[in-house]
């Protein structure tokens, strides 16, 4: 079946502009995660959605970052007033439940470059 | 704070050799540990997931072990092939929200 998909695959933006990154999880997966992979920081957790529960936003690096998940499916990560240090690959993952027994499946990522 | 370390950072082996990748974590209170591979410019592919109550998991030529009390996991790759060349990442899940804490990865090159 279809895996996790993300769009766009690449995004180049100017410093100060806002960007939106999209994630389509595997159909039926109730848990969705955003991670960021950068050269200096490795792979780090950003935010987690599970069903209708309040999201865990503990990994968001600043208030310029926000995310939504509409209808329990598609998610959008928004970065406002982008900075050069936001340049990274943004990865989305989903799992069949939020419980700890289930593996997370990752999408191909969106490579964000802030010039 | 959970910290995950992978050794070695890079490894080059000739085709056919068996090899072991190491992962260590500082907090043994984990729910599970997952091994991934990442090809250049691509996302992560899940390889194996070991629950905290398990000692090992096997899939084809891959075998992952977990010693939770000592904070260690190993990924054993048998009869390595050039197609195994990738970065291998381990990640531990230690919280109620299932967020993964990743190691820095091991870059594996299998020479034909």
PDB file of C-alpha atoms in Angstrom:
ATOM      1  CA  UNK A   1       0.000   0.000   0.000  1.00  0.00           C
ATOM      2  CA  UNK A   2       0.946   3.651  -0.172  1.00  0.00           C
ATOM      3  CA  UNK A   3       3.452   4.899   2.332  1.00  0.00           C
ATOM      4  CA  UNK A   4       3.817   8.284   3.968  1.00  0.00           C
ATOM      5  CA  UNK A   5       4.009  11.039   1.388  1.00  0.00           C
ATOM      6  CA  UNK A   6       5.332  14.565   1.784  1.00  0.00           C
ATOM      7  CA  UNK A   7       5.240  17.648  -0.374  1.00  0.00           C
ATOM      8  CA  UNK A   8       7.050  19.497  -1.678  1.00  0.00           C
ATOM      9  CA  UNK A   9      10.177  17.347  -1.908  1.00  0.00           C
ATOM     10  CA  UNK A  10      12.321  20.472  -2.083  1.00  0.00           C
ATOM     11  CA  UNK A  11      11.607  24.040  -1.068  1.00  0.00           C
ATOM     12  CA  UNK A  12      13.859  27.055  -1.439  1.00  0.00           C
ATOM     13  CA  UNK A  13      12.673  30.220   0.235  1.00  0.00           C
ATOM     14  CA  UNK A  14      14.015  33.606   1.151  1.00  0.00           C
ATOM     15  CA  UNK A  15      14.736  34.517   4.722  1.00  0.00           C
ATOM     16  CA  UNK A  16      11.678  36.031   6.358  1.00  0.00           C
ATOM     17  CA  UNK A  17       9.102  34.259   4.212  1.00  0.00           C
ATOM     18  CA  UNK A  18       6.572  31.736   5.551  1.00  0.00           C
ATOM     19  CA  UNK A  19       6.521  28.127   4.331  1.00  0.00           C
ATOM     20  CA  UNK A  20       4.077  25.246   4.603  1.00  0.00           C
ATOM     21  CA  UNK A  21       5.098  21.617   4.456  1.00  0.00           C
ATOM     22  CA  UNK A  22       2.549  18.863   3.951  1.00  0.00           C
ATOM     23  CA  UNK A  23       2.378  15.278   5.161  1.00  0.00           C
ATOM     24  CA  UNK A  24      -0.050  12.534   4.143  1.00  0.00           C
ATOM     25  CA  UNK A  25       0.231   9.625   6.596  1.00  0.00           C
ATOM     26  CA  UNK A  26      -0.448   6.005   5.837  1.00  0.00           C
ATOM     27  CA  UNK A  27      -4.200   5.487   5.603  1.00  0.00           C
ATOM     28  CA  UNK A  28      -5.655   4.416   8.930  1.00  0.00           C
ATOM     29  CA  UNK A  29      -2.664   5.504  11.003  1.00  0.00           C
ATOM     30  CA  UNK A  30      -3.821   7.525  13.959  1.00  0.00           C
ATOM     31  CA  UNK A  31      -0.442   8.810  15.129  1.00  0.00           C
ATOM     32  CA  UNK A  32       1.586  11.352  13.177  1.00  0.00           C
ATOM     33  CA  UNK A  33       5.004  12.839  13.952  1.00  0.00           C
ATOM     34  CA  UNK A  34       7.225  15.555  12.581  1.00  0.00           C
ATOM     35  CA  UNK A  35      11.000  15.385  12.895  1.00  0.00           C
ATOM     36  CA  UNK A  36      13.793  17.573  11.609  1.00  0.00           C
ATOM     37  CA  UNK A  37      17.160  16.387  10.332  1.00  0.00           C
ATOM     38  CA  UNK A  38      19.969  18.897  10.134  1.00  0.00           C
ATOM     39  CA  UNK A  39      23.725  18.593   9.871  1.00  0.00           C
ATOM     40  CA  UNK A  40      24.443  20.054  13.239  1.00  0.00           C
ATOM     41  CA  UNK A  41      21.617  18.511  15.271  1.00  0.00           C
ATOM     42  CA  UNK A  42      20.956  15.116  13.751  1.00  0.00           C
ATOM     43  CA  UNK A  43      17.363  13.893  13.833  1.00  0.00           C
ATOM     44  CA  UNK A  44      15.154  15.633  16.380  1.00  0.00           C
ATOM     45  CA  UNK A  45      11.513  15.343  17.309  1.00  0.00           C
ATOM     46  CA  UNK A  46       9.263  18.344  16.670  1.00  0.00           C
ATOM     47  CA  UNK A  47       5.601  17.500  17.289  1.00  0.00           C
ATOM     48  CA  UNK A  48       3.260  14.522  17.715  1.00  0.00           C
ATOM     49  CA  UNK A  49      -0.448  14.085  16.995  1.00  0.00           C
ATOM     50  CA  UNK A  50      -2.557  11.198  18.263  1.00  0.00           C
ATOM     51  CA  UNK A  51      -6.201  11.057  17.284  1.00  0.00           C
ATOM     52  CA  UNK A  52      -8.190  13.899  18.815  1.00  0.00           C
ATOM     53  CA  UNK A  53      -5.824  14.432  21.732  1.00  0.00           C
ATOM     54  CA  UNK A  54      -3.927  17.653  22.204  1.00  0.00           C
ATOM     55  CA  UNK A  55      -0.643  17.459  20.286  1.00  0.00           C
ATOM     56  CA  UNK A  56       2.701  17.158  22.020  1.00  0.00           C
ATOM     57  CA  UNK A  57       4.509  20.288  20.864  1.00  0.00           C
ATOM     58  CA  UNK A  58       7.463  19.900  23.177  1.00  0.00           C
ATOM     59  CA  UNK A  59      10.000  19.637  20.346  1.00  0.00           C
ATOM     60  CA  UNK A  60       9.087  22.775  18.431  1.00  0.00           C
ATOM     61  CA  UNK A  61      12.170  25.024  18.521  1.00  0.00           C
ATOM     62  CA  UNK A  62      10.362  28.362  18.576  1.00  0.00           C
ATOM     63  CA  UNK A  63       6.948  29.967  18.302  1.00  0.00           C
ATOM     64  CA  UNK A  64       7.583  30.490  14.597  1.00  0.00           C
ATOM     65  CA  UNK A  65       6.827  26.790  14.164  1.00  0.00           C
ATOM     66  CA  UNK A  66       3.302  25.411  14.246  1.00  0.00           C
ATOM     67  CA  UNK A  67       1.493  22.376  12.923  1.00  0.00           C
ATOM     68  CA  UNK A  68      -2.050  21.277  12.285  1.00  0.00           C
ATOM     69  CA  UNK A  69      -3.657  17.983  11.561  1.00  0.00           C
ATOM     70  CA  UNK A  70      -7.032  18.222   9.879  1.00  0.00           C
ATOM     71  CA  UNK A  71      -9.608  15.464  10.051  1.00  0.00           C
ATOM     72  CA  UNK A  72      -7.156  13.151  11.727  1.00  0.00           C
ATOM     73  CA  UNK A  73      -5.244  12.669   8.496  1.00  0.00           C
ATOM     74  CA  UNK A  74      -3.201  15.247   6.565  1.00  0.00           C
ATOM     75  CA  UNK A  75      -0.846  17.465   8.541  1.00  0.00           C
ATOM     76  CA  UNK A  76       0.740  20.797   7.700  1.00  0.00           C
ATOM     77  CA  UNK A  77       3.880  22.152   9.359  1.00  0.00           C
ATOM     78  CA  UNK A  78       4.156  25.922   9.056  1.00  0.00           C
ATOM     79  CA  UNK A  79       7.306  27.928   9.640  1.00  0.00           C
ATOM     80  CA  UNK A  80       6.817  31.673   9.845  1.00  0.00           C
ATOM     81  CA  UNK A  81       9.504  34.271   9.144  1.00  0.00           C
ATOM     82  CA  UNK A  82      12.004  31.609   8.127  1.00  0.00           C
ATOM     83  CA  UNK A  83      15.624  31.898   9.237  1.00  0.00           C
ATOM     84  CA  UNK A  84      18.712  30.314   7.738  1.00  0.00           C
ATOM     85  CA  UNK A  85      19.016  27.965  10.703  1.00  0.00           C
ATOM     86  CA  UNK A  86      15.643  26.487   9.703  1.00  0.00           C
ATOM     87  CA  UNK A  87      17.339  24.888   6.683  1.00  0.00           C
ATOM     88  CA  UNK A  88      17.009  21.142   7.164  1.00  0.00           C
ATOM     89  CA  UNK A  89      15.141  18.080   5.985  1.00  0.00           C
ATOM     90  CA  UNK A  90      11.715  17.852   7.587  1.00  0.00           C
ATOM     91  CA  UNK A  91      10.512  14.290   7.993  1.00  0.00           C
ATOM     92  CA  UNK A  92       7.026  13.091   8.756  1.00  0.00           C
ATOM     93  CA  UNK A  93       6.198   9.680  10.208  1.00  0.00           C
ATOM     94  CA  UNK A  94       3.052   7.807  11.119  1.00  0.00           C
ATOM     95  CA  UNK A  95       2.225   4.736  13.152  1.00  0.00           C
ATOM     96  CA  UNK A  96      -0.897   2.682  13.442  1.00  0.00           C
ATOM     97  CA  UNK A  97      -1.483   3.754  17.009  1.00  0.00           C
ATOM     98  CA  UNK A  98       0.157   6.074  19.455  1.00  0.00           C
ATOM     99  CA  UNK A  99       0.984   3.228  21.757  1.00  0.00           C
ATOM    100  CA  UNK A 100       4.587   2.315  22.199  1.00  0.00           C
ATOM    101  CA  UNK A 101       4.440  -1.063  20.513  1.00  0.00           C
ATOM    102  CA  UNK A 102       4.162   0.091  16.940  1.00  0.00           C
ATOM    103  CA  UNK A 103       6.903   1.091  14.531  1.00  0.00           C
ATOM    104  CA  UNK A 104       6.985   4.504  12.928  1.00  0.00           C
ATOM    105  CA  UNK A 105       7.069   4.723   9.146  1.00  0.00           C
ATOM    106  CA  UNK A 106       8.748   7.719   7.582  1.00  0.00           C
ATOM    107  CA  UNK A 107       8.103   9.725   4.469  1.00  0.00           C
ATOM    108  CA  UNK A 108      10.847  10.852   2.057  1.00  0.00           C
ATOM    109  CA  UNK A 109      11.103  14.284   3.649  1.00  0.00           C
ATOM    110  CA  UNK A 110      11.024  17.880   2.488  1.00  0.00           C
ATOM    111  CA  UNK A 111      14.379  19.537   2.038  1.00  0.00           C
ATOM    112  CA  UNK A 112      14.036  23.182   3.073  1.00  0.00           C
ATOM    113  CA  UNK A 113      16.685  25.698   2.098  1.00  0.00           C
ATOM    114  CA  UNK A 114      16.436  29.243   3.427  1.00  0.00           C
ATOM    115  CA  UNK A 115      18.574  31.722   1.495  1.00  0.00           C
TER     116      UNK A 115
ATOM    117  CA  UNK B   1      17.740  13.307  29.425  1.00  0.00           C
ATOM    118  CA  UNK B   2      18.027  10.335  27.088  1.00  0.00           C
ATOM    119  CA  UNK B   3      21.133  10.286  24.908  1.00  0.00           C
ATOM    120  CA  UNK B   4      21.751   7.765  22.144  1.00  0.00           C
ATOM    121  CA  UNK B   5      25.200   7.046  20.774  1.00  0.00           C
ATOM    122  CA  UNK B   6      26.234   4.947  17.806  1.00  0.00           C
ATOM    123  CA  UNK B   7      29.650   3.486  17.242  1.00  0.00           C
ATOM    124  CA  UNK B   8      31.388   3.454  14.850  1.00  0.00           C
ATOM    125  CA  UNK B   9      30.416   6.624  13.019  1.00  0.00           C
ATOM    126  CA  UNK B  10      31.583   5.063   9.767  1.00  0.00           C
ATOM    127  CA  UNK B  11      32.475   1.563   8.678  1.00  0.00           C
ATOM    128  CA  UNK B  12      33.824   0.127   5.434  1.00  0.00           C
ATOM    129  CA  UNK B  13      33.846  -3.639   4.849  1.00  0.00           C
ATOM    130  CA  UNK B  14      34.360  -5.956   1.881  1.00  0.00           C
ATOM    131  CA  UNK B  15      31.352  -7.703   0.430  1.00  0.00           C
ATOM    132  CA  UNK B  16      30.408 -10.932   2.176  1.00  0.00           C
ATOM    133  CA  UNK B  17      31.666  -9.953   5.592  1.00  0.00           C
ATOM    134  CA  UNK B  18      29.466 -10.172   8.687  1.00  0.00           C
ATOM    135  CA  UNK B  19      29.340  -6.968  10.706  1.00  0.00           C
ATOM    136  CA  UNK B  20      27.950  -5.463  13.897  1.00  0.00           C
ATOM    137  CA  UNK B  21      26.698  -1.942  14.478  1.00  0.00           C
ATOM    138  CA  UNK B  22      26.416  -0.661  18.031  1.00  0.00           C
ATOM    139  CA  UNK B  23      23.910   1.579  19.727  1.00  0.00           C
ATOM    140  CA  UNK B  24      23.962   2.675  23.367  1.00  0.00           C
ATOM    141  CA  UNK B  25      21.494   4.731  25.377  1.00  0.00           C
ATOM    142  CA  UNK B  26      21.786   6.375  28.768  1.00  0.00           C
ATOM    143  CA  UNK B  27      18.305   5.788  30.219  1.00  0.00           C
ATOM    144  CA  UNK B  28      17.248   2.150  30.347  1.00  0.00           C
ATOM    145  CA  UNK B  29      13.568   3.039  30.862  1.00  0.00           C
ATOM    146  CA  UNK B  30      12.595   2.564  27.243  1.00  0.00           C
ATOM    147  CA  UNK B  31       9.512   1.078  25.620  1.00  0.00           C
ATOM    148  CA  UNK B  32      11.207  -0.101  22.469  1.00  0.00           C
ATOM    149  CA  UNK B  33      14.137   0.466  20.148  1.00  0.00           C
ATOM    150  CA  UNK B  34      13.925   0.757  16.390  1.00  0.00           C
ATOM    151  CA  UNK B  35      16.625   0.372  13.742  1.00  0.00           C
ATOM    152  CA  UNK B  36      16.381   2.286  10.458  1.00  0.00           C
ATOM    153  CA  UNK B  37      18.408   2.660   7.318  1.00  0.00           C
ATOM    154  CA  UNK B  38      18.651   5.883   5.374  1.00  0.00           C
ATOM    155  CA  UNK B  39      19.864   6.077   1.803  1.00  0.00           C
ATOM    156  CA  UNK B  40      21.363   9.373   0.570  1.00  0.00           C
ATOM    157  CA  UNK B  41      18.670  11.984   0.008  1.00  0.00           C
ATOM    158  CA  UNK B  42      15.921   9.638   1.134  1.00  0.00           C
ATOM    159  CA  UNK B  43      13.734   9.123   4.153  1.00  0.00           C
ATOM    160  CA  UNK B  44      14.102   6.422   6.771  1.00  0.00           C
ATOM    161  CA  UNK B  45      13.253   2.776   6.183  1.00  0.00           C
ATOM    162  CA  UNK B  46      12.239   0.824   9.256  1.00  0.00           C
ATOM    163  CA  UNK B  47      14.288  -2.367   9.634  1.00  0.00           C
ATOM    164  CA  UNK B  48      13.492  -3.856  13.013  1.00  0.00           C
ATOM    165  CA  UNK B  49      11.653  -2.914  16.176  1.00  0.00           C
ATOM    166  CA  UNK B  50      12.481  -4.567  19.501  1.00  0.00           C
ATOM    167  CA  UNK B  51      10.088  -4.212  22.396  1.00  0.00           C
ATOM    168  CA  UNK B  52      11.581  -3.621  25.839  1.00  0.00           C
ATOM    169  CA  UNK B  53      10.549  -7.132  26.898  1.00  0.00           C
ATOM    170  CA  UNK B  54      12.351  -8.761  23.969  1.00  0.00           C
ATOM    171  CA  UNK B  55      15.996  -9.718  23.587  1.00  0.00           C
ATOM    172  CA  UNK B  56      16.229  -9.854  19.815  1.00  0.00           C
ATOM    173  CA  UNK B  57      14.453  -9.600  16.497  1.00  0.00           C
ATOM    174  CA  UNK B  58      15.396 -11.085  13.146  1.00  0.00           C
ATOM    175  CA  UNK B  59      14.530 -10.202   9.583  1.00  0.00           C
ATOM    176  CA  UNK B  60      16.376 -11.966   6.801  1.00  0.00           C
ATOM    177  CA  UNK B  61      20.092 -11.235   7.138  1.00  0.00           C
ATOM    178  CA  UNK B  62      19.478  -8.751   9.935  1.00  0.00           C
ATOM    179  CA  UNK B  63      19.433  -9.512  13.631  1.00  0.00           C
ATOM    180  CA  UNK B  64      18.974  -6.889  16.303  1.00  0.00           C
ATOM    181  CA  UNK B  65      19.575  -7.521  19.986  1.00  0.00           C
ATOM    182  CA  UNK B  66      18.627  -5.492  23.022  1.00  0.00           C
ATOM    183  CA  UNK B  67      20.156  -5.461  26.496  1.00  0.00           C
ATOM    184  CA  UNK B  68      18.008  -2.892  28.223  1.00  0.00           C
ATOM    185  CA  UNK B  69      19.723  -3.069  31.590  1.00  0.00           C
ATOM    186  CA  UNK B  70      23.093  -2.169  30.122  1.00  0.00           C
ATOM    187  CA  UNK B  71      21.627   0.317  27.642  1.00  0.00           C
ATOM    188  CA  UNK B  72      22.869  -1.416  24.521  1.00  0.00           C
ATOM    189  CA  UNK B  73      21.611  -2.708  21.215  1.00  0.00           C
ATOM    190  CA  UNK B  74      23.441  -4.248  18.289  1.00  0.00           C
ATOM    191  CA  UNK B  75      22.471  -4.707  14.671  1.00  0.00           C
ATOM    192  CA  UNK B  76      24.114  -7.718  13.085  1.00  0.00           C
ATOM    193  CA  UNK B  77      24.239  -7.892   9.298  1.00  0.00           C
ATOM    194  CA  UNK B  78      25.192 -11.245   7.833  1.00  0.00           C
ATOM    195  CA  UNK B  79      26.912 -11.712   4.480  1.00  0.00           C
ATOM    196  CA  UNK B  80      26.960  -8.009   3.676  1.00  0.00           C
ATOM    197  CA  UNK B  81      26.194  -6.821   0.149  1.00  0.00           C
ATOM    198  CA  UNK B  82      26.939  -3.535  -1.660  1.00  0.00           C
ATOM    199  CA  UNK B  83      23.200  -2.804  -1.510  1.00  0.00           C
ATOM    200  CA  UNK B  84      23.497  -2.655   2.275  1.00  0.00           C
ATOM    201  CA  UNK B  85      25.505   0.547   1.957  1.00  0.00           C
ATOM    202  CA  UNK B  86      23.566   3.279   3.776  1.00  0.00           C
ATOM    203  CA  UNK B  87      23.408   5.139   7.061  1.00  0.00           C
ATOM    204  CA  UNK B  88      21.994   3.040   9.890  1.00  0.00           C
ATOM    205  CA  UNK B  89      20.176   4.803  12.699  1.00  0.00           C
ATOM    206  CA  UNK B  90      18.910   3.486  15.983  1.00  0.00           C
ATOM    207  CA  UNK B  91      16.182   5.244  17.933  1.00  0.00           C
ATOM    208  CA  UNK B  92      14.710   4.655  21.364  1.00  0.00           C
ATOM    209  CA  UNK B  93      11.171   5.300  22.444  1.00  0.00           C
ATOM    210  CA  UNK B  94      11.089   6.164  26.097  1.00  0.00           C
ATOM    211  CA  UNK B  95       8.016   8.296  26.653  1.00  0.00           C
ATOM    212  CA  UNK B  96       4.278   8.194  26.655  1.00  0.00           C
ATOM    213  CA  UNK B  97       4.093  10.122  23.410  1.00  0.00           C
ATOM    214  CA  UNK B  98       6.132   7.579  21.486  1.00  0.00           C
ATOM    215  CA  UNK B  99       8.608  10.174  20.231  1.00  0.00           C
ATOM    216  CA  UNK B 100      11.870   8.698  19.089  1.00  0.00           C
ATOM    217  CA  UNK B 101      15.298   9.796  20.266  1.00  0.00           C
ATOM    218  CA  UNK B 102      17.807   9.087  17.524  1.00  0.00           C
ATOM    219  CA  UNK B 103      21.456   8.239  17.529  1.00  0.00           C
ATOM    220  CA  UNK B 104      23.852   9.995  15.177  1.00  0.00           C
ATOM    221  CA  UNK B 105      24.056   7.027  12.834  1.00  0.00           C
ATOM    222  CA  UNK B 106      26.677   4.723  11.349  1.00  0.00           C
ATOM    223  CA  UNK B 107      27.608   5.242   7.714  1.00  0.00           C
ATOM    224  CA  UNK B 108      28.204   1.794   6.222  1.00  0.00           C
ATOM    225  CA  UNK B 109      30.006   1.182   2.951  1.00  0.00           C
ATOM    226  CA  UNK B 110      30.182  -2.367   1.591  1.00  0.00           C
ATOM    227  CA  UNK B 111      32.868  -2.659  -1.051  1.00  0.00           C
ATOM    228  CA  UNK B 112      32.233  -5.029  -3.988  1.00  0.00           C
TER     229      UNK B 112
END
